[in-house]
Amino acid sequence: MRALYAPTVPRLALPPAAHWGSRPLLTARVARLRGAGSMVRGRISRLSVRDVRFPTSLGGHGSDAMHTDPDYSAAYVVIETDAEDGIKGCGITFTLGKGTEVVVCAVNALAHHVLNKDLKDIVGDFRGFYRQLTSDGQLRWIGPEKGVVHLATAAVLNAVWDLWAKQEGKPVWKLLVDMDPRTLVSCIDFRYLTDVLTEEDALEILQKGQVGKKEREKQMLAQGYPAYTTSCAWLGYSDDTLKQLCAQALKDGWTRFKVKVGADLQDDVRRCQIIRDMIGPEKTLMMDANQRWDVPEAVEWMSKLAKFKPLWIEEPTSPDDILGHAAISKALVPLGIGIATGEQCHNRVIFKQLLQAKALQFLQIDSCRLGSVNENLSVLLMAKKFEIPVCPHAGGVGLCELVQHLIIFDYISVSASLKNRMCEYVDHLHEHFKYPVMIQRASYMPPKDPGYSTEMKEESVKKHQYPDGEVWKKLLAAQEN
């Protein structure tokens, strides 16, 4: 029986990142990594990216008040090295169909920053590599650190983290948990954050998180991380489908449910009544408007849905409207309704301002919207400083597979709390992944396979590649006829 994790030499404590500006110190750090027997190896010799789409719109899966016909899709990146082991790093960013080809173009535009780099040099100065990708003097003009170019950056970085963790023989969450706090801090770009979170703050939080860490890791391995389901109540589902899926979810042990709202108030009232009647008064209900409303409309609409006792309303208005979220929060918190947002927050700066403005009670990171693990680390640390619970966004293509690593790390090494915390789960498309999520007792069980759980089955990729895969050739031919 193979060991759960391959043994790895402990990472060295590193000098404060503020002093890394000189090349000799960076070179010395890489040399120490090599001398310490680190398993990181190989020069990146190839980067490929494919447009993979699943026709989920045909069944109404993923439908909400703003995205009525999503085809869950991904720009799928594979990084190869010249190392003899043949290990590949796989990364994705999530899209909804049209536009995936634009993300693919952006990945290709970033490729020159990655090719012919030694992986040791990348992880030896991960902050520098992150900044190189996000601060390209020309590409940043179509960002910076937001939109298509940032989605592409996430896909590339997700592939790098997958490659690093596979080479170390650990799942990403375990790689992070075992990492020295200074090494973790060295992965984060603190630019634009230091009025709220300094390197010293981050280091202090992570060092405090060392206390009780082993016990929390054992707890996660035994019990998993609590989840909630969104699979029952997509806006495009009929009442019969909603009832059927809700009944099955209750039978499977789910206690936390989210319903999509925002298109029609009377329709929302009817559907929320169905779900609340089915799950009873004790189980948790959340609502998600997917950015549908203006600020006054959000307050008025949710005042009429307050009788269903939702824990939160998610994305009530534009994801860029920080002060709007703050106004909605001020109006709804007295009704017992919190504000949740984050799945379409461009970057760490937007999260910083949402926290500063007291505009949310639940923070929702996304593994592909932000700049991969690196940027998500900074947001987890800010959330801890403000004592705001993190409840990640998931679903789509591979988002559950990715974000489980981040939230399990967060509990073990950062937040040390499960109060008001849960991770979204959507039961779609996991069969296309080599290492799919495992849900037991409505909880995410920590992945055991090395990597970031991002590797897709090659057969699935080929069948669903757009527009030349077998699935799309048939669908497009049918549309023409």
Coordinates of C-alpha atoms in Angstrom, one line a residue:
M1 CA 0.0 0.0 0.0
R2 CA 1.5 3.3 -1.0
A3 CA 2.2 6.0 1.5
L4 CA -0.4 8.8 1.7
Y5 CA 2.2 11.4 0.9
A6 CA 5.7 11.0 -0.5
P7 CA 8.4 12.1 2.0
T8 CA 9.7 15.6 1.4
V9 CA 12.7 17.4 2.9
P10 CA 11.3 20.3 5.0
R11 CA 11.6 23.7 3.3
L12 CA 14.1 26.1 4.7
A13 CA 13.1 29.2 6.6
L14 CA 13.7 32.2 4.4
P15 CA 14.8 35.8 4.9
P16 CA 12.1 38.4 4.9
A17 CA 10.9 38.9 1.3
A18 CA 11.4 42.7 1.6
H19 CA 15.2 42.0 1.2
W20 CA 14.9 39.9 -1.9
G21 CA 15.5 42.7 -4.3
S22 CA 19.1 41.7 -4.9
R23 CA 19.9 38.9 -7.4
P24 CA 22.6 37.4 -5.1
L25 CA 20.1 36.7 -2.4
L26 CA 17.6 35.1 -4.8
T27 CA 20.3 33.0 -6.4
A28 CA 21.4 31.9 -2.9
R29 CA 17.9 30.9 -2.1
V30 CA 17.6 28.8 -5.2
A31 CA 20.9 27.2 -4.4
R32 CA 19.8 26.4 -0.9
L33 CA 16.6 24.8 -2.3
R34 CA 18.8 22.6 -4.6
G35 CA 21.2 21.8 -1.7
A36 CA 18.3 20.9 0.6
G37 CA 17.3 18.0 -1.7
S38 CA 14.1 19.6 -2.9
M39 CA 12.3 17.4 -5.4
V40 CA 11.6 20.4 -7.7
R41 CA 13.2 19.7 -11.1
G42 CA 13.1 20.4 -14.8
R43 CA 13.0 23.2 -17.3
I44 CA 9.6 24.1 -18.8
S45 CA 9.8 22.9 -22.4
R46 CA 6.1 23.1 -23.5
L47 CA 2.9 24.9 -22.7
S48 CA -0.3 24.0 -24.5
V49 CA -3.8 25.3 -24.0
R50 CA -7.2 24.0 -25.3
D51 CA -10.7 25.3 -25.4
V52 CA -12.9 22.7 -23.6
R53 CA -16.7 23.2 -23.5
F54 CA -19.5 21.2 -22.1
P55 CA -23.1 21.9 -23.4
T56 CA -24.7 22.3 -20.0
S57 CA -27.1 24.9 -21.4
L58 CA -29.1 22.0 -23.0
G59 CA -30.3 20.9 -19.5
G60 CA -30.5 24.3 -17.8
H61 CA -27.6 23.4 -15.5
G62 CA -25.9 26.4 -14.1
S63 CA -28.7 28.8 -15.1
D64 CA -29.2 31.9 -13.0
A65 CA -30.8 35.4 -13.3
M66 CA -27.9 36.8 -15.3
H67 CA -26.5 33.7 -17.0
T68 CA -29.5 32.0 -18.5
D69 CA -27.7 29.5 -20.9
P70 CA -24.2 28.8 -19.7
D71 CA -22.1 26.1 -21.4
Y72 CA -19.6 25.3 -18.6
S73 CA -16.2 25.6 -20.1
A74 CA -12.5 25.9 -19.4
A75 CA -9.2 27.1 -20.9
Y76 CA -7.2 24.0 -20.1
V77 CA -3.4 24.5 -19.8
V78 CA -0.8 21.7 -19.7
I79 CA 2.8 22.5 -18.8
E80 CA 5.6 19.9 -19.6
T81 CA 9.3 19.9 -18.5
D82 CA 12.4 18.2 -19.8
A83 CA 12.6 16.2 -16.5
E84 CA 12.8 12.4 -17.1
D85 CA 9.8 11.7 -14.8
G86 CA 7.3 13.0 -17.5
I87 CA 5.2 14.7 -14.9
K88 CA 2.9 17.4 -16.3
G89 CA 1.2 20.4 -14.7
C90 CA -2.4 20.9 -15.5
G91 CA -4.3 24.1 -14.9
I92 CA -7.7 25.6 -15.8
T93 CA -9.7 28.7 -15.7
F94 CA -13.5 28.6 -15.8
T95 CA -15.7 30.2 -18.4
L96 CA -19.2 29.9 -19.7
G97 CA -18.7 29.0 -23.4
K98 CA -18.3 32.0 -25.7
G99 CA -15.1 33.9 -24.9
T100 CA -13.1 30.8 -23.9
E101 CA -11.2 31.3 -27.2
V102 CA -10.2 34.8 -26.0
V103 CA -8.8 33.4 -22.8
V104 CA -6.8 30.8 -24.9
C105 CA -5.3 33.7 -26.8
A106 CA -4.3 35.4 -23.5
V107 CA -2.7 32.2 -22.2
N108 CA -0.6 32.0 -25.4
A109 CA 0.4 35.7 -25.0
L110 CA 1.7 34.9 -21.5
A111 CA 3.5 31.7 -22.5
H112 CA 6.9 33.4 -23.2
H113 CA 7.1 34.2 -19.5
V114 CA 6.9 30.5 -18.6
L115 CA 8.8 28.6 -21.4
N116 CA 12.4 27.7 -20.8
K117 CA 12.2 28.6 -17.1
D118 CA 13.5 26.2 -14.5
L119 CA 10.7 25.2 -12.1
K120 CA 13.2 25.7 -9.2
D121 CA 13.7 29.3 -10.3
I122 CA 10.0 29.9 -10.5
V123 CA 9.1 28.5 -7.0
G124 CA 12.4 29.9 -5.6
D125 CA 11.1 33.4 -6.4
F126 CA 7.3 32.8 -6.7
R127 CA 6.4 36.3 -5.8
G128 CA 8.7 37.6 -8.6
F129 CA 7.3 35.1 -11.1
Y130 CA 3.7 36.1 -10.1
R131 CA 4.6 39.8 -10.6
Q132 CA 6.3 39.0 -14.0
L133 CA 3.0 37.5 -15.3
T134 CA 0.8 40.2 -13.9
S135 CA 3.0 43.2 -14.7
D136 CA 3.9 42.5 -18.3
G137 CA 4.5 46.1 -19.6
Q138 CA 2.2 45.7 -22.5
L139 CA -0.3 43.0 -21.5
R140 CA -1.2 44.7 -18.2
W141 CA -2.9 47.5 -20.2
I142 CA -5.7 45.1 -20.9
G143 CA -5.9 44.3 -17.2
P144 CA -4.2 45.1 -15.0
E145 CA -4.9 42.0 -12.8
K146 CA -8.5 41.6 -14.0
G147 CA -10.5 40.4 -16.9
V148 CA -9.4 37.9 -19.5
V149 CA -5.6 38.4 -18.9
H150 CA -6.0 37.6 -15.2
L151 CA -8.2 34.5 -15.9
A152 CA -5.3 33.4 -18.2
T153 CA -2.8 34.1 -15.5
A154 CA -4.8 31.9 -13.1
A155 CA -4.8 29.0 -15.6
V156 CA -1.0 29.2 -16.0
L157 CA -0.3 29.5 -12.3
N158 CA -2.8 26.7 -11.5
A159 CA -0.7 24.5 -13.8
V160 CA 2.5 25.5 -12.1
W161 CA 1.1 24.7 -8.6
D162 CA -0.1 21.4 -9.9
L163 CA 3.3 20.6 -11.3
W164 CA 5.1 21.6 -8.1
A165 CA 2.8 19.6 -5.9
K166 CA 3.0 16.5 -8.1
Q167 CA 6.8 16.7 -8.0
E168 CA 6.7 17.0 -4.3
G169 CA 4.4 14.0 -4.1
K170 CA 1.7 15.9 -2.2
P171 CA -1.8 17.4 -2.9
V172 CA -1.6 21.2 -3.0
W173 CA -3.4 21.6 0.4
K174 CA -0.7 19.4 2.0
L175 CA 2.1 21.2 0.2
L176 CA 0.8 24.5 1.7
V177 CA 0.1 23.1 5.2
D178 CA 3.7 21.7 5.4
M179 CA 5.3 24.9 4.1
D180 CA 7.3 27.1 6.4
P181 CA 5.3 30.3 7.1
R182 CA 8.1 32.4 5.6
T183 CA 8.0 30.4 2.4
L184 CA 4.2 30.8 2.2
V185 CA 4.6 34.6 2.6
S186 CA 7.3 34.6 -0.1
C187 CA 4.6 33.4 -2.6
I188 CA 2.4 36.5 -2.1
D189 CA 2.6 39.8 -3.9
F190 CA 1.7 42.4 -1.2
R191 CA 1.7 45.3 -3.6
Y192 CA -1.4 47.5 -2.9
L193 CA -2.2 45.7 0.4
T194 CA 0.2 47.0 2.9
D195 CA -2.3 49.5 4.4
V196 CA -4.2 46.5 5.5
L197 CA -1.9 43.5 5.4
T198 CA 1.9 43.6 5.7
E199 CA 4.3 40.7 5.3
E200 CA 4.8 40.9 9.1
D201 CA 1.1 40.7 9.7
A202 CA 0.9 37.6 7.3
L203 CA 3.8 36.0 9.0
E204 CA 2.3 36.5 12.5
I205 CA -1.1 35.0 11.4
L206 CA 0.6 32.0 9.9
Q207 CA 2.9 31.5 12.9
K208 CA -0.1 31.6 15.2
G209 CA -1.8 29.1 12.9
Q210 CA 1.0 26.6 13.8
V211 CA -0.7 26.0 17.2
G212 CA -3.1 23.0 16.9
K213 CA -2.3 22.5 13.3
K214 CA -1.7 18.8 13.5
E215 CA -4.9 18.2 15.3
R216 CA -6.9 20.2 12.7
E217 CA -5.3 18.2 9.9
K218 CA -6.3 15.0 11.6
Q219 CA -9.8 16.4 11.9
M220 CA -10.0 17.2 8.2
L221 CA -8.7 13.8 7.2
A222 CA -11.4 12.1 9.4
Q223 CA -14.4 14.4 8.9
G224 CA -13.7 16.6 5.9
Y225 CA -14.7 20.2 5.3
P226 CA -18.4 21.1 5.5
A227 CA -20.1 21.8 2.2
Y228 CA -23.4 23.2 0.9
T229 CA -25.2 22.3 -2.4
T230 CA -26.3 24.6 -5.2
S231 CA -27.3 21.6 -7.5
C232 CA -31.0 21.6 -6.5
A233 CA -32.2 25.0 -7.5
W234 CA -30.9 26.4 -10.7
L235 CA -33.2 29.1 -12.0
G236 CA -33.9 27.1 -15.2
Y237 CA -35.2 24.0 -13.4
S238 CA -38.9 23.2 -13.2
D239 CA -40.6 23.0 -9.8
D240 CA -40.8 19.2 -10.2
T241 CA -37.0 19.0 -10.9
L242 CA -36.3 21.2 -7.9
K243 CA -38.4 19.0 -5.6
Q244 CA -36.9 15.8 -6.9
L245 CA -33.3 17.0 -6.5
C246 CA -34.0 18.6 -3.1
A247 CA -35.6 15.3 -1.8
Q248 CA -32.5 13.4 -3.1
A249 CA -30.1 15.8 -1.4
L250 CA -31.9 15.5 1.9
K251 CA -31.7 11.7 1.6
D252 CA -28.0 12.1 0.9
G253 CA -27.5 14.1 4.2
W254 CA -27.3 17.7 2.9
T255 CA -28.2 20.3 5.5
R256 CA -27.2 23.5 3.6
F257 CA -28.9 24.6 0.4
K258 CA -28.6 27.6 -2.0
V259 CA -31.4 28.8 -4.3
K260 CA -31.0 31.1 -7.3
V261 CA -33.2 34.2 -7.2
G262 CA -33.5 37.6 -8.9
A263 CA -35.4 37.2 -12.2
D264 CA -39.0 37.4 -10.9
L265 CA -40.1 38.1 -7.3
Q266 CA -43.3 36.0 -7.3
D267 CA -41.3 33.1 -8.9
D268 CA -38.7 33.5 -6.2
V269 CA -41.3 33.5 -3.4
R270 CA -42.9 30.3 -4.8
R271 CA -39.5 28.5 -5.2
C272 CA -38.2 29.6 -1.9
Q273 CA -41.4 28.4 -0.2
I274 CA -41.0 25.0 -1.9
I275 CA -37.5 24.6 -0.6
R276 CA -38.0 25.9 2.9
D277 CA -41.1 23.6 3.2
M278 CA -39.0 20.6 2.1
I279 CA -35.9 21.3 4.2
G280 CA -37.7 22.5 7.3
P281 CA -36.9 25.5 9.5
E282 CA -33.7 24.2 11.1
K283 CA -31.6 23.6 7.9
T284 CA -29.6 26.4 6.3
L285 CA -30.8 28.3 3.2
M286 CA -28.8 30.8 1.2
M287 CA -29.9 32.9 -1.8
D288 CA -27.9 34.0 -4.9
A289 CA -28.9 36.9 -7.2
N290 CA -25.8 36.8 -9.5
Q291 CA -25.5 40.6 -9.7
R292 CA -29.1 41.1 -10.9
W293 CA -30.2 44.2 -8.9
D294 CA -29.6 47.8 -8.3
V295 CA -28.9 48.7 -4.7
P296 CA -32.4 49.9 -3.7
E297 CA -34.0 47.0 -5.6
A298 CA -31.8 44.5 -3.7
V299 CA -32.9 45.9 -0.4
E300 CA -36.6 45.9 -1.3
W301 CA -36.5 42.4 -3.0
M302 CA -34.7 40.8 -0.1
S303 CA -37.0 42.4 2.5
K304 CA -39.8 40.4 0.9
L305 CA -37.7 37.2 0.9
A306 CA -36.5 37.7 4.5
K307 CA -39.4 35.5 5.8
F308 CA -37.6 32.4 4.4
K309 CA -34.7 33.1 6.8
P310 CA -31.8 33.1 4.4
L311 CA -28.3 33.1 5.9
W312 CA -27.0 35.3 3.1
I313 CA -27.9 36.9 -0.2
E314 CA -25.0 36.4 -2.6
E315 CA -23.9 38.9 -5.3
P316 CA -27.0 41.2 -4.8
T317 CA -25.5 43.8 -7.2
S318 CA -22.5 44.6 -9.4
P319 CA -19.4 42.9 -8.1
D320 CA -17.5 46.2 -8.6
D321 CA -19.9 48.2 -6.4
I322 CA -18.2 48.2 -3.1
L323 CA -20.2 51.0 -1.5
G324 CA -23.4 49.5 -2.9
H325 CA -22.6 46.2 -1.2
A326 CA -21.9 48.2 2.0
A327 CA -25.3 50.0 1.8
I328 CA -27.2 46.7 1.2
S329 CA -25.3 45.1 4.1
K330 CA -26.3 48.0 6.4
A331 CA -29.9 47.5 5.4
L332 CA -30.2 43.7 5.5
V333 CA -28.0 42.7 8.5
P334 CA -30.8 43.9 10.9
L335 CA -33.1 41.4 9.1
G336 CA -30.6 38.7 9.9
I337 CA -29.4 38.5 6.3
G338 CA -25.7 38.6 5.5
I339 CA -24.0 39.7 2.3
A340 CA -21.8 37.1 0.4
T341 CA -19.7 38.0 -2.6
G342 CA -16.4 37.4 -4.3
E343 CA -16.7 34.9 -7.2
Q344 CA -16.3 37.8 -9.6
C345 CA -14.0 40.0 -7.6
H346 CA -11.2 41.0 -9.9
N347 CA -8.3 40.8 -7.5
R348 CA -7.1 41.1 -3.9
V349 CA -7.6 44.9 -4.0
I350 CA -11.3 44.6 -4.4
F351 CA -11.4 42.2 -1.5
K352 CA -9.4 44.6 0.6
Q353 CA -11.9 47.4 0.0
L354 CA -14.9 45.1 0.6
L355 CA -13.4 44.2 3.9
Q356 CA -12.5 47.8 4.8
A357 CA -16.0 49.0 3.9
K358 CA -17.7 46.3 6.0
A359 CA -19.6 45.4 2.8
L360 CA -19.7 41.6 3.3
Q361 CA -20.3 39.1 6.1
F362 CA -19.2 36.0 4.0
L363 CA -16.2 36.2 1.7
Q364 CA -16.2 34.0 -1.4
I365 CA -12.8 33.3 -3.0
D366 CA -12.6 31.8 -6.5
S367 CA -9.7 29.6 -7.5
C368 CA -9.7 30.8 -11.1
R369 CA -10.9 34.4 -10.9
L370 CA -8.0 35.5 -8.7
G371 CA -4.3 34.8 -9.6
S372 CA -4.3 31.2 -8.4
V373 CA -3.0 30.1 -5.0
N374 CA -0.7 33.1 -4.7
E375 CA -3.4 35.8 -4.7
N376 CA -5.9 33.6 -2.8
L377 CA -3.4 33.3 0.0
S378 CA -3.4 37.1 0.5
V379 CA -7.2 37.1 0.6
L380 CA -7.4 34.3 3.1
L381 CA -5.0 36.2 5.3
M382 CA -6.9 39.5 5.0
A383 CA -10.2 37.6 5.9
K384 CA -8.5 36.2 9.0
K385 CA -7.3 39.7 10.0
F386 CA -10.9 41.0 9.6
E387 CA -12.4 37.9 11.2
I388 CA -14.7 37.4 8.2
P389 CA -15.6 33.7 7.4
V390 CA -14.5 32.4 3.9
C391 CA -17.1 30.3 2.0
P392 CA -15.6 29.7 -1.4
H393 CA -17.4 29.8 -4.7
A394 CA -17.2 26.4 -6.5
G395 CA -19.0 24.4 -9.2
G396 CA -18.4 25.0 -12.9
V397 CA -15.6 23.0 -14.5
G398 CA -13.1 21.9 -11.9
L399 CA -13.8 24.7 -9.4
C400 CA -14.7 22.2 -6.7
E401 CA -11.6 20.2 -7.4
L402 CA -9.4 23.3 -7.1
V403 CA -10.9 25.3 -4.2
Q404 CA -11.1 22.3 -1.8
H405 CA -7.3 22.6 -1.4
L406 CA -7.5 26.3 -0.5
I407 CA -10.3 26.0 2.1
I408 CA -8.8 22.9 3.7
F409 CA -5.5 24.8 4.0
D410 CA -7.3 27.8 5.4
Y411 CA -8.9 25.8 8.2
I412 CA -5.7 24.0 9.1
S413 CA -3.2 26.8 8.9
V414 CA -5.1 30.2 8.9
S415 CA -8.6 30.5 10.2
A416 CA -8.7 27.5 12.6
S417 CA -12.5 27.9 12.7
L418 CA -15.5 26.2 11.1
K419 CA -18.0 28.7 12.5
N420 CA -20.3 30.0 9.7
R421 CA -18.0 28.4 7.2
M422 CA -18.8 26.1 4.3
C423 CA -17.7 25.4 0.8
E424 CA -20.0 25.4 -2.2
Y425 CA -20.5 22.1 -4.0
V426 CA -22.1 21.5 -7.4
D427 CA -22.6 18.0 -8.7
H428 CA -21.6 18.6 -12.3
L429 CA -18.8 17.3 -14.6
H430 CA -16.6 15.7 -12.0
E431 CA -16.5 12.5 -14.1
H432 CA -14.2 14.3 -16.6
F433 CA -11.4 14.7 -14.0
K434 CA -8.7 12.2 -13.2
Y435 CA -8.9 13.0 -9.5
P436 CA -12.5 14.1 -8.8
V437 CA -13.7 15.5 -5.5
M438 CA -14.9 13.1 -2.9
I439 CA -17.9 14.1 -0.9
Q440 CA -18.9 12.2 2.2
R441 CA -21.5 13.2 4.8
A442 CA -22.0 16.5 2.9
S443 CA -18.3 17.3 3.4
Y444 CA -15.2 17.6 1.2
M445 CA -12.8 14.8 2.0
P446 CA -9.2 16.0 1.6
P447 CA -7.6 14.9 -1.7
K448 CA -4.8 12.3 -1.3
D449 CA -3.4 12.3 -4.9
P450 CA -0.5 14.6 -5.6
G451 CA -1.2 17.8 -7.4
Y452 CA -4.1 20.4 -7.6
S453 CA -6.8 17.9 -8.8
T454 CA -6.9 19.8 -12.1
E455 CA -5.9 17.0 -14.5
M456 CA -8.7 16.2 -16.9
K457 CA -9.2 12.9 -18.6
E458 CA -7.6 13.1 -22.1
E459 CA -10.6 11.4 -23.7
S460 CA -13.0 14.0 -22.2
V461 CA -10.8 16.9 -23.4
K462 CA -10.7 15.5 -27.0
K463 CA -14.5 14.9 -27.1
H464 CA -15.3 18.3 -25.8
Q465 CA -12.7 20.5 -27.4
Y466 CA -14.3 23.4 -29.2
P467 CA -15.1 23.4 -32.1
D468 CA -13.5 20.2 -33.4
G469 CA -14.3 17.7 -30.7
E470 CA -16.9 14.9 -31.4
V471 CA -19.5 16.5 -29.1
W472 CA -19.4 19.9 -30.7
K473 CA -19.1 18.6 -34.3
K474 CA -22.5 16.9 -33.8
L475 CA -24.1 19.9 -32.0
L476 CA -22.9 22.5 -34.5
A477 CA -24.0 20.3 -37.4
A478 CA -27.4 19.9 -35.9
Q479 CA -27.7 23.7 -35.4
E480 CA -26.8 24.3 -39.1
N481 CA -29.6 21.9 -40.1

